[in-house]
């Protein structure tokens, strides 16, 4: 560790660099996170957009809110009315990850009310330190000069090529400047001059332009004409929700997670609580009570036994507990109550051991402020708001968010999400910020990183880099790097085993930073998603 002004970990060097530049100019962690958010819309254009939604978990170290953690929920909202399914523009496409495929819906009928613009302005107004035009400056400059496509972003574009080629507007936005009729590829330069103009105008006029003004009028007009559900009133009535985090003790630290109606933080909290409860019965390693847990135990049979049990319980909890159908106010008690954890513990121990487009930004600053910000546009719905370069979300078409189907969502509610930005306050006075992209795999990526670092004592960079597992229903997905003999017995009880040939963005992308009580900072970004760390 070295003493620095602060550090940013994010999904792209330019994203992290924008945040670090703001820290260097005197901004705080919240300013830096918002600067990185705006830059991500250029550097990670499929994963991040002002047309989507997200969450910020922020803990300022100075000012009126010093020492208080707050969650800014600026995720998407379902429209206030739903048109007849036969009249809605909803089209099915397939994203190709290589070893696995995932179906999505796109079209005007999949746009939920976007929240990123409101969230950006509200978080900055409450907790920001420097002028917003200065915060957005790095992103505006990046959009004008362009960013060279790296291997990760080129692969993301390939995966969702069926979506970005679905309309002339997105084909033009992502067209290669050097190869006719081809999408941007590695080393091509992506420029977004219209987006730069849009950011500059928003910085001057404020969020009203997007929710009540000319941008709102364009979006509502095209939605109505093109088979969408979104209308002017949906945009006019949108508000950022300020929430208290889920807070729980684990491994001598205080973990603060994204609360309901989001589901990601709740499921990660459930997994941590279940792991701790099982430790009281079968020892820290999943073997003998009283046995020591450390980095050397990672990947051993006892560790894998418990990990697969916990991942399986997390997979079952969403469907079997009916979390999607419960009021948000009841979900935390339903899943994290002592009786529910005890029941899950008994079930896990009784079970034989053989048994979406998202990006994240983490920041800590010299004063001790921390911010964990996750943003998602789904996969985009193939509609670009005219004159702005802003691609709208396809959240109403996401099976992860609408398990009842693209035409069965409830009206006028804040949608659930698997995003799980997180702060961890350790017992020595340090603070860490982390989060992940990865759709349904976010819960697994976050749980394993937290366990690796805080339970097993792995170094932060190792905690992120180590191979991961994911359980979804009766399928166990496995990254390479586990001991085959140790894993075979664990995998034998699953109906389907997906063994990946290389580490993959399918398993998430955890970006983490930490500041200790002495003021030294460290950070690591997930190579699975081309992550980068920048300091100031």
Short mmCIF file of C-alpha atoms in Angstrom, two decimals:
data_model
loop_
_atom_site.label_atom_id
_atom_site.label_comp_id
_atom_site.label_asym_id
_atom_site.label_seq_id
_atom_site.Cartn_x
_atom_site.Cartn_y
_atom_site.Cartn_z
CA UNK A 1 0.00 0.00 0.00
CA UNK A 2 1.06 3.59 -0.63
CA UNK A 3 -0.31 6.89 0.67
CA UNK A 4 -2.27 8.60 -2.10
CA UNK A 5 -5.08 11.12 -2.55
CA UNK A 6 -7.37 8.31 -3.54
CA UNK A 7 -7.95 5.40 -5.88
CA UNK A 8 -10.50 4.29 -8.48
CA UNK A 9 -11.14 0.75 -9.73
CA UNK A 10 -13.41 0.39 -12.73
CA UNK A 11 -14.09 -1.57 -15.89
CA UNK A 12 -11.86 0.41 -18.25
CA UNK A 13 -8.68 2.50 -17.93
CA UNK A 14 -10.47 5.60 -19.25
CA UNK A 15 -13.35 5.11 -16.81
CA UNK A 16 -10.95 4.85 -13.89
CA UNK A 17 -8.82 7.67 -15.28
CA UNK A 18 -11.74 10.09 -15.35
CA UNK A 19 -12.41 9.43 -11.67
CA UNK A 20 -8.74 9.75 -10.77
CA UNK A 21 -8.48 13.07 -12.64
CA UNK A 22 -11.35 14.46 -10.57
CA UNK A 23 -9.69 13.26 -7.35
CA UNK A 24 -6.45 14.95 -8.41
CA UNK A 25 -8.34 18.22 -9.02
CA UNK A 26 -9.76 18.20 -5.49
CA UNK A 27 -12.99 16.27 -5.91
CA UNK A 28 -14.16 13.74 -3.35
CA UNK A 29 -14.99 10.07 -3.84
CA UNK A 30 -18.56 10.85 -4.87
CA UNK A 31 -17.42 13.37 -7.49
CA UNK A 32 -14.95 10.80 -8.79
CA UNK A 33 -17.54 8.02 -9.00
CA UNK A 34 -19.91 10.27 -10.96
CA UNK A 35 -17.11 11.38 -13.30
CA UNK A 36 -16.28 7.73 -13.91
CA UNK A 37 -19.96 6.92 -14.52
CA UNK A 38 -20.16 9.52 -17.28
CA UNK A 39 -16.87 8.34 -18.81
CA UNK A 40 -18.05 4.71 -18.73
CA UNK A 41 -20.85 5.70 -21.12
CA UNK A 42 -18.07 6.32 -23.68
CA UNK A 43 -15.40 3.81 -22.71
CA UNK A 44 -17.87 0.96 -21.97
CA UNK A 45 -20.69 2.02 -24.30
CA UNK A 46 -22.72 -1.20 -24.26
CA UNK A 47 -22.56 -1.67 -20.50
CA UNK A 48 -23.17 1.93 -19.36
CA UNK A 49 -25.64 4.55 -20.55
CA UNK A 50 -27.58 7.54 -19.29
CA UNK A 51 -30.58 5.59 -20.60
CA UNK A 52 -30.30 2.93 -17.89
CA UNK A 53 -30.29 2.75 -14.11
CA UNK A 54 -28.02 2.09 -11.18
CA UNK A 55 -27.15 2.35 -7.51
CA UNK A 56 -24.63 4.30 -5.48
CA UNK A 57 -23.58 3.29 -1.96
CA UNK A 58 -21.78 6.34 -0.57
CA UNK A 59 -20.19 7.18 2.77
CA UNK A 60 -18.74 10.72 2.97
CA UNK A 61 -16.03 11.38 5.54
CA UNK A 62 -16.66 15.14 5.69
CA UNK A 63 -19.62 17.50 5.57
CA UNK A 64 -23.10 17.29 7.13
CA UNK A 65 -23.50 13.59 6.25
CA UNK A 66 -20.03 12.53 7.47
CA UNK A 67 -19.91 8.95 8.68
CA UNK A 68 -23.37 8.09 7.34
CA UNK A 69 -23.82 5.52 4.58
CA UNK A 70 -26.60 6.21 2.11
CA UNK A 71 -27.83 4.26 -0.90
CA UNK A 72 -28.98 6.21 -3.96
CA UNK A 73 -31.42 4.04 -5.90
CA UNK A 74 -31.69 5.46 -9.41
CA UNK A 75 -32.65 2.18 -11.01
CA UNK A 76 -35.35 1.99 -13.66
CA UNK A 77 -39.10 2.25 -12.96
CA UNK A 78 -41.84 0.39 -14.81
CA UNK A 79 -44.19 2.62 -16.83
CA UNK A 80 -47.49 3.77 -15.34
CA UNK A 81 -49.54 1.94 -17.98
CA UNK A 82 -49.03 -1.07 -20.22
CA UNK A 83 -50.23 -1.26 -23.78
CA UNK A 84 -51.73 -4.40 -25.32
CA UNK A 85 -49.03 -7.05 -25.89
CA UNK A 86 -50.03 -7.36 -29.55
CA UNK A 87 -49.34 -3.64 -29.95
CA UNK A 88 -45.98 -3.60 -28.15
CA UNK A 89 -42.64 -3.69 -29.94
CA UNK A 90 -40.86 -6.60 -28.24
CA UNK A 91 -38.39 -8.76 -30.19
CA UNK A 92 -36.32 -11.74 -29.04
CA UNK A 93 -32.56 -11.98 -29.63
CA UNK A 94 -29.75 -14.20 -28.34
CA UNK A 95 -26.49 -13.01 -26.77
CA UNK A 96 -23.65 -15.41 -27.53
CA UNK A 97 -21.10 -15.80 -24.70
CA UNK A 98 -19.44 -18.72 -26.51
CA UNK A 99 -19.84 -21.68 -24.13
CA UNK A 100 -23.26 -20.29 -23.07
CA UNK A 101 -26.06 -18.34 -24.72
CA UNK A 102 -28.66 -16.11 -23.09
CA UNK A 103 -31.92 -14.84 -24.58
CA UNK A 104 -33.06 -11.23 -24.28
CA UNK A 105 -35.86 -9.04 -25.55
CA UNK A 106 -35.36 -5.68 -27.23
CA UNK A 107 -37.53 -3.05 -28.93
CA UNK A 108 -39.42 0.04 -27.84
CA UNK A 109 -41.67 -2.10 -25.65
CA UNK A 110 -38.74 -3.00 -23.39
CA UNK A 111 -37.80 0.53 -22.24
CA UNK A 112 -38.32 1.20 -18.53
CA UNK A 113 -38.11 4.74 -17.15
CA UNK A 114 -34.37 5.52 -16.95
CA UNK A 115 -32.89 6.87 -13.73
CA UNK A 116 -29.19 7.56 -14.29
CA UNK A 117 -29.57 11.27 -15.07
CA UNK A 118 -31.63 11.91 -11.94
CA UNK A 119 -29.25 9.85 -9.82
CA UNK A 120 -26.20 11.68 -11.09
CA UNK A 121 -27.65 15.10 -10.28
CA UNK A 122 -29.16 14.09 -6.93
CA UNK A 123 -26.02 12.38 -5.59
CA UNK A 124 -23.87 15.29 -6.72
CA UNK A 125 -26.24 17.84 -5.19
CA UNK A 126 -26.20 16.04 -1.84
CA UNK A 127 -22.60 14.90 -1.55
CA UNK A 128 -20.50 16.36 -4.37
CA UNK A 129 -17.71 18.83 -3.74
CA UNK A 130 -16.71 20.34 -7.08
CA UNK A 131 -18.97 21.92 -9.78
CA UNK A 132 -20.81 19.35 -11.88
CA UNK A 133 -19.49 20.78 -15.16
CA UNK A 134 -15.98 20.08 -13.87
CA UNK A 135 -17.01 16.57 -12.78
CA UNK A 136 -18.31 15.82 -16.29
CA UNK A 137 -15.32 17.43 -18.02
CA UNK A 138 -13.22 14.26 -18.45
CA UNK A 139 -16.14 12.38 -20.00
CA UNK A 140 -16.95 15.22 -22.40
CA UNK A 141 -13.32 15.39 -23.51
CA UNK A 142 -13.17 11.61 -23.93
CA UNK A 143 -16.34 11.55 -26.03
CA UNK A 144 -14.90 14.19 -28.37
CA UNK A 145 -11.41 12.72 -28.85
CA UNK A 146 -12.62 9.11 -28.83
CA UNK A 147 -11.50 5.96 -27.08
CA UNK A 148 -9.71 3.03 -28.64
CA UNK A 149 -11.69 -0.20 -28.33
CA UNK A 150 -9.89 -2.79 -26.22
CA UNK A 151 -10.32 -6.55 -26.32
CA UNK A 152 -12.96 -6.60 -23.57
CA UNK A 153 -15.25 -3.96 -25.07
CA UNK A 154 -14.86 -5.49 -28.52
CA UNK A 155 -15.93 -8.85 -27.10
CA UNK A 156 -18.93 -7.25 -25.37
CA UNK A 157 -20.00 -5.75 -28.69
CA UNK A 158 -19.60 -9.13 -30.38
CA UNK A 159 -21.72 -10.85 -27.74
CA UNK A 160 -24.62 -8.42 -28.24
CA UNK A 161 -24.15 -7.94 -31.98
CA UNK A 162 -27.69 -9.17 -32.64
CA UNK A 163 -28.93 -6.22 -30.57
CA UNK A 164 -26.69 -3.43 -31.86
CA UNK A 165 -27.36 -4.37 -35.50
CA UNK A 166 -31.14 -4.43 -34.99
CA UNK A 167 -31.69 -0.78 -36.01
CA UNK A 168 -30.00 1.69 -38.32
CA UNK A 169 -29.35 4.07 -35.41
CA UNK A 170 -27.33 1.59 -33.34
CA UNK A 171 -25.57 0.20 -36.42
CA UNK A 172 -24.41 3.74 -37.21
CA UNK A 173 -23.43 4.46 -33.59
CA UNK A 174 -21.24 1.35 -33.32
CA UNK A 175 -19.99 1.20 -36.94
CA UNK A 176 -16.31 0.66 -37.57
CA UNK A 177 -14.69 3.82 -39.00
CA UNK A 178 -12.30 1.72 -41.09
CA UNK A 179 -14.28 -1.35 -42.21
CA UNK A 180 -17.52 -0.85 -44.17
CA UNK A 181 -20.57 -2.70 -42.80
CA UNK A 182 -18.65 -3.94 -39.73
CA UNK A 183 -19.03 -3.13 -36.06
CA UNK A 184 -16.29 -1.50 -34.01
CA UNK A 185 -13.48 -3.95 -33.43
CA UNK A 186 -10.35 -3.98 -31.30
CA UNK A 187 -8.19 -0.87 -31.90
CA UNK A 188 -10.99 1.01 -33.68
CA UNK A 189 -11.64 4.45 -32.16
CA UNK A 190 -15.15 5.10 -30.85
CA UNK A 191 -16.11 8.80 -30.88
CA UNK A 192 -19.37 10.14 -29.45
CA UNK A 193 -19.68 13.84 -30.32
CA UNK A 194 -23.46 13.90 -29.86
CA UNK A 195 -23.07 12.42 -26.41
CA UNK A 196 -20.48 15.07 -25.55
CA UNK A 197 -22.97 17.76 -26.60
CA UNK A 198 -25.71 16.11 -24.54
CA UNK A 199 -23.53 16.03 -21.41
CA UNK A 200 -22.59 19.69 -21.83
CA UNK A 201 -26.22 20.75 -22.22
CA UNK A 202 -27.36 18.63 -19.28
CA UNK A 203 -24.65 20.15 -17.07
CA UNK A 204 -26.03 23.60 -17.92
CA UNK A 205 -29.78 22.95 -17.91
CA UNK A 206 -30.06 20.19 -15.30
CA UNK A 207 -32.10 16.97 -15.21
CA UNK A 208 -35.31 18.74 -16.21
CA UNK A 209 -34.12 18.65 -19.82
CA UNK A 210 -34.16 14.85 -19.76
CA UNK A 211 -37.33 14.33 -17.68
CA UNK A 212 -39.55 17.26 -18.64
CA UNK A 213 -37.94 19.08 -21.54
CA UNK A 214 -36.97 18.45 -25.13
CA UNK A 215 -35.26 15.11 -24.52
CA UNK A 216 -38.32 13.83 -22.66
CA UNK A 217 -40.60 14.94 -25.49
CA UNK A 218 -38.52 13.10 -28.09
CA UNK A 219 -38.35 9.91 -26.04
CA UNK A 220 -42.07 9.87 -25.23
CA UNK A 221 -43.01 10.65 -28.85
CA UNK A 222 -40.90 7.83 -30.27
CA UNK A 223 -42.05 5.41 -27.58
CA UNK A 224 -45.72 6.04 -28.30
CA UNK A 225 -45.25 5.85 -32.06
CA UNK A 226 -42.95 2.85 -31.98
CA UNK A 227 -44.76 0.40 -29.70
CA UNK A 228 -43.36 1.43 -26.32
CA UNK A 229 -45.06 1.81 -22.95
CA UNK A 230 -43.08 4.84 -21.73
CA UNK A 231 -44.86 8.22 -21.68
CA UNK A 232 -44.26 11.83 -20.64
CA UNK A 233 -45.78 11.29 -17.19
CA UNK A 234 -43.43 8.38 -16.47
CA UNK A 235 -40.47 10.66 -17.04
CA UNK A 236 -41.99 13.62 -15.21
CA UNK A 237 -42.74 11.58 -12.08
CA UNK A 238 -39.41 9.74 -11.79
CA UNK A 239 -37.49 10.30 -8.54
CA UNK A 240 -34.24 9.03 -7.04
CA UNK A 241 -34.88 7.01 -3.87
CA UNK A 242 -32.53 7.52 -0.92
CA UNK A 243 -32.35 4.40 1.24
CA UNK A 244 -30.49 3.06 4.26
CA UNK A 245 -28.25 0.09 3.39
CA UNK A 246 -28.61 -3.47 4.60
CA UNK A 247 -25.98 -3.70 7.34
CA UNK A 248 -24.73 -6.95 8.80
CA UNK A 249 -21.73 -8.15 10.73
CA UNK A 250 -19.42 -10.70 9.16
CA UNK A 251 -15.80 -11.72 9.88
CA UNK A 252 -15.34 -8.89 12.37
CA UNK A 253 -16.39 -6.29 9.77
CA UNK A 254 -19.56 -4.35 8.99
CA UNK A 255 -20.88 -5.06 5.50
CA UNK A 256 -23.24 -2.48 3.96
CA UNK A 257 -25.23 -3.64 0.95
CA UNK A 258 -27.78 -2.43 -1.58
CA UNK A 259 -31.24 -2.94 0.04
CA UNK A 260 -34.62 -4.00 -1.43
CA UNK A 261 -36.35 -3.61 -3.76
CA UNK A 262 -32.99 -4.60 -5.30
CA UNK A 263 -32.28 -8.30 -4.75
CA UNK A 264 -28.52 -8.54 -5.33
CA UNK A 265 -27.41 -7.08 -2.00
CA UNK A 266 -30.03 -9.10 -0.15
CA UNK A 267 -28.85 -12.37 -1.70
CA UNK A 268 -25.18 -11.57 -0.99
CA UNK A 269 -26.13 -10.79 2.62
CA UNK A 270 -28.00 -14.09 2.79
CA UNK A 271 -24.94 -15.95 1.51
CA UNK A 272 -22.61 -14.27 4.01
CA UNK A 273 -24.98 -14.95 6.90
CA UNK A 274 -25.41 -18.57 5.85
CA UNK A 275 -21.64 -19.06 5.57
CA UNK A 276 -21.15 -17.68 9.08
CA UNK A 277 -23.95 -19.82 10.50
CA UNK A 278 -22.50 -22.94 8.94
CA UNK A 279 -19.10 -22.08 10.41
CA UNK A 280 -20.61 -22.43 13.88
CA UNK A 281 -21.58 -26.01 13.06
CA UNK A 282 -18.86 -27.42 10.85
CA UNK A 283 -15.86 -25.15 11.40
CA UNK A 284 -14.56 -22.19 9.39
CA UNK A 285 -13.34 -24.39 6.55
CA UNK A 286 -16.45 -26.51 6.27
CA UNK A 287 -14.69 -29.38 8.01
CA UNK A 288 -13.82 -29.63 11.68
CA UNK A 289 -15.19 -27.13 14.24
CA UNK A 290 -12.38 -24.93 15.44
CA UNK A 291 -10.18 -25.45 12.37
CA UNK A 292 -8.48 -22.27 11.16
CA UNK A 293 -9.55 -20.64 7.88
CA UNK A 294 -6.87 -19.01 5.76
CA UNK A 295 -5.89 -18.50 2.14
CA UNK A 296 -4.33 -21.98 2.01
CA UNK A 297 -7.76 -23.55 2.48
CA UNK A 298 -9.17 -21.99 -0.72
CA UNK A 299 -10.15 -24.62 -3.29
CA UNK A 300 -9.78 -27.53 -0.89
CA UNK A 301 -12.64 -30.03 -0.63
CA UNK A 302 -14.03 -28.60 2.62
CA UNK A 303 -14.07 -25.05 1.22
CA UNK A 304 -15.74 -26.18 -2.01
CA UNK A 305 -18.34 -28.25 -0.14
CA UNK A 306 -19.55 -25.24 1.79
CA UNK A 307 -19.24 -22.82 -1.11
CA UNK A 308 -21.39 -24.95 -3.42
CA UNK A 309 -23.97 -25.40 -0.66
CA UNK A 310 -24.18 -21.65 -0.08
CA UNK A 311 -24.31 -20.83 -3.80
CA UNK A 312 -27.08 -23.39 -4.24
CA UNK A 313 -29.05 -21.90 -1.35
CA UNK A 314 -28.67 -18.43 -2.88
CA UNK A 315 -29.92 -19.70 -6.23
CA UNK A 316 -32.97 -21.30 -4.63
CA UNK A 317 -33.79 -18.42 -2.32
CA UNK A 318 -35.06 -16.04 -4.98
CA UNK A 319 -37.56 -18.48 -6.46
CA UNK A 320 -38.50 -20.54 -3.42
CA UNK A 321 -38.90 -17.53 -1.11
CA UNK A 322 -40.95 -15.65 -3.70
CA UNK A 323 -38.85 -12.52 -3.22
CA UNK A 324 -40.03 -10.95 -6.48
CA UNK A 325 -43.64 -11.10 -5.30
CA UNK A 326 -43.05 -9.76 -1.78
CA UNK A 327 -43.26 -6.11 -0.76
CA UNK A 328 -39.79 -4.60 -0.55
CA UNK A 329 -40.28 -3.82 3.14
CA UNK A 330 -40.72 -7.52 3.95
CA UNK A 331 -37.83 -8.98 1.96
CA UNK A 332 -34.98 -8.31 4.37
CA UNK A 333 -36.73 -9.87 7.35
CA UNK A 334 -37.91 -12.76 5.18
CA UNK A 335 -34.42 -13.71 4.02
CA UNK A 336 -32.05 -12.47 6.73
CA UNK A 337 -34.12 -13.33 9.79
CA UNK A 338 -32.47 -15.75 12.20
CA UNK A 339 -35.10 -18.45 11.64
CA UNK A 340 -34.67 -18.31 7.85
CA UNK A 341 -30.86 -18.49 8.13
CA UNK A 342 -31.13 -21.41 10.56
CA UNK A 343 -33.46 -23.25 8.17
CA UNK A 344 -31.14 -22.62 5.22
CA UNK A 345 -28.22 -23.84 7.31
CA UNK A 346 -30.01 -27.09 8.16
CA UNK A 347 -31.04 -27.61 4.54
CA UNK A 348 -27.52 -26.93 3.24
CA UNK A 349 -25.89 -29.29 5.69
CA UNK A 350 -28.47 -31.97 4.94
CA UNK A 351 -27.80 -31.71 1.20
CA UNK A 352 -25.07 -34.01 -0.13
CA UNK A 353 -22.01 -31.96 -0.92
CA UNK A 354 -21.91 -33.46 -4.43
CA UNK A 355 -24.84 -31.67 -5.13
CA UNK A 356 -26.29 -8.35 -17.63
CA UNK A 357 -24.74 -5.80 -19.15
CA UNK A 358 -23.47 -4.09 -16.01
CA UNK A 359 -20.33 -2.27 -14.95
CA UNK A 360 -19.05 -1.09 -11.59
CA UNK A 361 -16.93 1.73 -10.13
CA UNK A 362 -15.27 1.78 -6.69
CA UNK A 363 -13.60 4.85 -5.17
CA UNK A 364 -11.92 5.84 -1.90
CA UNK A 365 -10.38 9.25 -1.24
CA UNK A 366 -7.74 10.63 1.11
CA UNK A 367 -10.29 11.84 3.65
CA UNK A 368 -11.83 8.38 3.97
CA UNK A 369 -14.94 8.89 1.84
CA UNK A 370 -15.98 5.85 -0.19
CA UNK A 371 -18.33 5.22 -3.09
CA UNK A 372 -19.47 2.00 -4.77
CA UNK A 373 -21.48 2.65 -7.93
CA UNK A 374 -23.04 0.06 -10.23
CA UNK A 375 -24.78 0.98 -13.48
CA UNK A 376 -26.60 -1.06 -16.10
CA UNK A 377 -28.35 -0.53 -19.41
CA UNK A 378 -29.36 -4.16 -19.68
CA UNK A 379 -28.10 -4.94 -23.15
CA UNK A 380 -29.68 -1.84 -24.69
CA UNK A 381 -32.91 -1.93 -26.66
CA UNK A 382 -31.47 -0.77 -30.04
CA UNK A 383 -33.04 2.72 -29.80
CA UNK A 384 -30.86 5.85 -29.68
CA UNK A 385 -32.44 9.06 -28.38
CA UNK A 386 -32.10 11.35 -31.43
CA UNK A 387 -29.25 13.85 -31.30
CA UNK A 388 -27.83 12.60 -27.99
CA UNK A 389 -25.99 9.33 -28.58
CA UNK A 390 -27.88 7.88 -25.58
CA UNK A 391 -29.01 4.26 -26.00
CA UNK A 392 -32.09 3.31 -23.99
CA UNK A 393 -32.37 0.25 -21.73
CA UNK A 394 -34.23 -3.00 -22.37
CA UNK A 395 -35.03 -3.72 -18.71
CA UNK A 396 -38.68 -4.63 -19.35
CA UNK A 397 -37.38 -7.44 -21.54
CA UNK A 398 -34.91 -8.87 -19.00
CA UNK A 399 -35.87 -12.30 -17.65
CA UNK A 400 -33.66 -11.58 -14.63
CA UNK A 401 -35.84 -8.60 -13.74
CA UNK A 402 -39.20 -9.71 -15.16
CA UNK A 403 -39.41 -13.44 -14.42
CA UNK A 404 -43.08 -13.38 -15.40
CA UNK A 405 -42.22 -12.32 -18.95
CA UNK A 406 -41.86 -9.17 -21.03
CA UNK A 407 -45.60 -8.41 -20.85
CA UNK A 408 -46.27 -9.34 -17.21
CA UNK A 409 -44.54 -6.62 -15.16
CA UNK A 410 -46.47 -4.60 -12.57
CA UNK A 411 -47.01 -0.95 -13.44
CA UNK A 412 -45.30 2.02 -11.79
CA UNK A 413 -42.89 0.20 -9.47
CA UNK A 414 -39.13 0.43 -8.97
CA UNK A 415 -37.70 -2.66 -10.59
CA UNK A 416 -35.61 -5.17 -8.69
CA UNK A 417 -31.97 -5.64 -9.64
CA UNK A 418 -29.11 -8.04 -9.06
CA UNK A 419 -26.62 -5.18 -8.69
CA UNK A 420 -24.93 -5.26 -5.30
CA UNK A 421 -22.55 -2.34 -4.73
CA UNK A 422 -21.08 -2.69 -1.27
CA UNK A 423 -19.01 -0.95 1.41
CA UNK A 424 -17.16 -2.87 4.13
CA UNK A 425 -16.09 -1.17 7.37
CA UNK A 426 -13.42 -3.33 8.97
CA UNK A 427 -12.67 -3.57 12.66
CA UNK A 428 -9.42 -1.58 12.33
CA UNK A 429 -11.08 1.56 10.96
CA UNK A 430 -10.51 0.85 7.28
CA UNK A 431 -13.13 0.99 4.53
CA UNK A 432 -13.48 -0.94 1.28
CA UNK A 433 -15.74 -0.34 -1.72
CA UNK A 434 -16.55 -3.05 -4.22
CA UNK A 435 -19.14 -4.30 -6.66
CA UNK A 436 -19.55 -6.30 -9.84
CA UNK A 437 -21.27 -6.54 -13.16
CA UNK A 438 -22.59 -9.83 -14.46
CA UNK A 439 -26.38 -10.11 -14.29
CA UNK A 440 -27.38 -13.19 -12.26
CA UNK A 441 -23.72 -13.97 -11.60
CA UNK A 442 -23.22 -10.81 -9.54
CA UNK A 443 -24.28 -12.52 -6.32
CA UNK A 444 -21.77 -15.34 -6.83
CA UNK A 445 -18.90 -13.03 -7.81
CA UNK A 446 -19.49 -10.74 -4.83
CA UNK A 447 -19.93 -13.54 -2.30
CA UNK A 448 -16.75 -15.33 -3.37
CA UNK A 449 -14.68 -12.14 -3.40
CA UNK A 450 -15.90 -11.13 0.07
CA UNK A 451 -15.25 -14.62 1.44
CA UNK A 452 -11.82 -14.85 -0.20
CA UNK A 453 -10.67 -11.54 1.29
CA UNK A 454 -12.45 -11.23 4.62
CA UNK A 455 -13.01 -14.87 5.63
CA UNK A 456 -9.93 -16.56 4.16
CA UNK A 457 -7.56 -13.59 4.32
CA UNK A 458 -6.55 -13.65 0.66
CA UNK A 459 -4.93 -10.49 -0.65
CA UNK A 460 -7.42 -8.17 -2.32
CA UNK A 461 -6.03 -8.78 -5.80
CA UNK A 462 -6.04 -12.55 -5.27
CA UNK A 463 -9.57 -12.42 -3.84
CA UNK A 464 -10.79 -10.93 -7.12
CA UNK A 465 -8.63 -12.99 -9.48
CA UNK A 466 -9.24 -16.48 -8.05
CA UNK A 467 -11.46 -18.80 -10.16
CA UNK A 468 -15.21 -18.72 -9.51
CA UNK A 469 -18.19 -21.02 -9.46
CA UNK A 470 -21.79 -20.15 -10.19
CA UNK A 471 -24.96 -22.13 -9.44
CA UNK A 472 -28.16 -21.43 -11.35
CA UNK A 473 -30.90 -23.97 -10.78
CA UNK A 474 -29.43 -27.39 -11.55
CA UNK A 475 -26.45 -26.02 -13.49
CA UNK A 476 -22.96 -25.57 -12.03
CA UNK A 477 -20.67 -23.28 -14.05
CA UNK A 478 -16.94 -23.62 -13.36
CA UNK A 479 -14.00 -21.43 -14.31
CA UNK A 480 -10.66 -23.16 -14.90
CA UNK A 481 -8.14 -23.19 -12.08
CA UNK A 482 -9.77 -25.46 -9.51
CA UNK A 483 -8.17 -28.78 -8.57
CA UNK A 484 -9.97 -31.36 -10.67
CA UNK A 485 -10.02 -34.10 -8.04
CA UNK A 486 -11.30 -31.71 -5.37
CA UNK A 487 -14.05 -30.43 -7.68
CA UNK A 488 -15.27 -33.66 -9.26
CA UNK A 489 -17.12 -34.92 -6.20
CA UNK A 490 -18.77 -31.52 -5.70
CA UNK A 491 -19.90 -31.33 -9.33
CA UNK A 492 -21.22 -34.86 -9.62
CA UNK A 493 -24.67 -34.10 -8.20
CA UNK A 494 -25.64 -31.40 -10.72
CA UNK A 495 -27.79 -32.13 -13.75
CA UNK A 496 -25.55 -29.99 -15.95
CA UNK A 497 -21.90 -28.96 -15.65
CA UNK A 498 -20.56 -26.07 -17.73
CA UNK A 499 -16.75 -26.11 -17.64
CA UNK A 500 -15.39 -22.92 -19.15
CA UNK A 501 -12.08 -23.13 -21.04
CA UNK A 502 -10.87 -19.71 -19.84
CA UNK A 503 -11.83 -17.13 -17.25
CA UNK A 504 -14.75 -15.14 -18.61
CA UNK A 505 -16.79 -11.97 -18.13
CA UNK A 506 -19.73 -14.39 -17.72
CA UNK A 507 -18.56 -14.79 -14.10
CA UNK A 508 -18.77 -11.06 -13.34
CA UNK A 509 -16.23 -8.32 -12.93
CA UNK A 510 -15.42 -7.23 -9.38
CA UNK A 511 -13.63 -3.90 -8.99
CA UNK A 512 -12.50 -3.10 -5.44
CA UNK A 513 -10.58 -0.44 -3.53
CA UNK A 514 -9.65 -0.20 0.14
CA UNK A 515 -8.31 2.51 2.44
CA UNK A 516 -6.82 1.48 5.78
CA UNK A 517 -7.02 3.48 8.99
CA UNK A 518 -3.58 4.99 8.35
CA UNK A 519 -4.71 6.43 5.01
CA UNK A 520 -2.93 4.02 2.67
CA UNK A 521 -5.00 2.75 -0.26
CA UNK A 522 -4.95 -0.28 -2.52
CA UNK A 523 -7.16 -1.40 -5.36
CA UNK A 524 -7.72 -4.14 -7.89
CA UNK A 525 -9.86 -4.44 -11.00
CA UNK A 526 -11.14 -7.62 -12.58
CA UNK A 527 -9.26 -8.71 -15.69
CA UNK A 528 -12.35 -10.69 -16.74
CA UNK A 529 -13.89 -7.38 -17.79
CA UNK A 530 -10.80 -5.40 -18.74
CA UNK A 531 -10.73 -3.58 -15.42
CA UNK A 532 -8.22 -0.92 -14.45
CA UNK A 533 -7.06 0.89 -11.32
CA UNK A 534 -5.98 4.52 -11.30
CA UNK A 535 -4.69 6.59 -8.37
CA UNK A 536 -4.45 10.31 -7.71
#
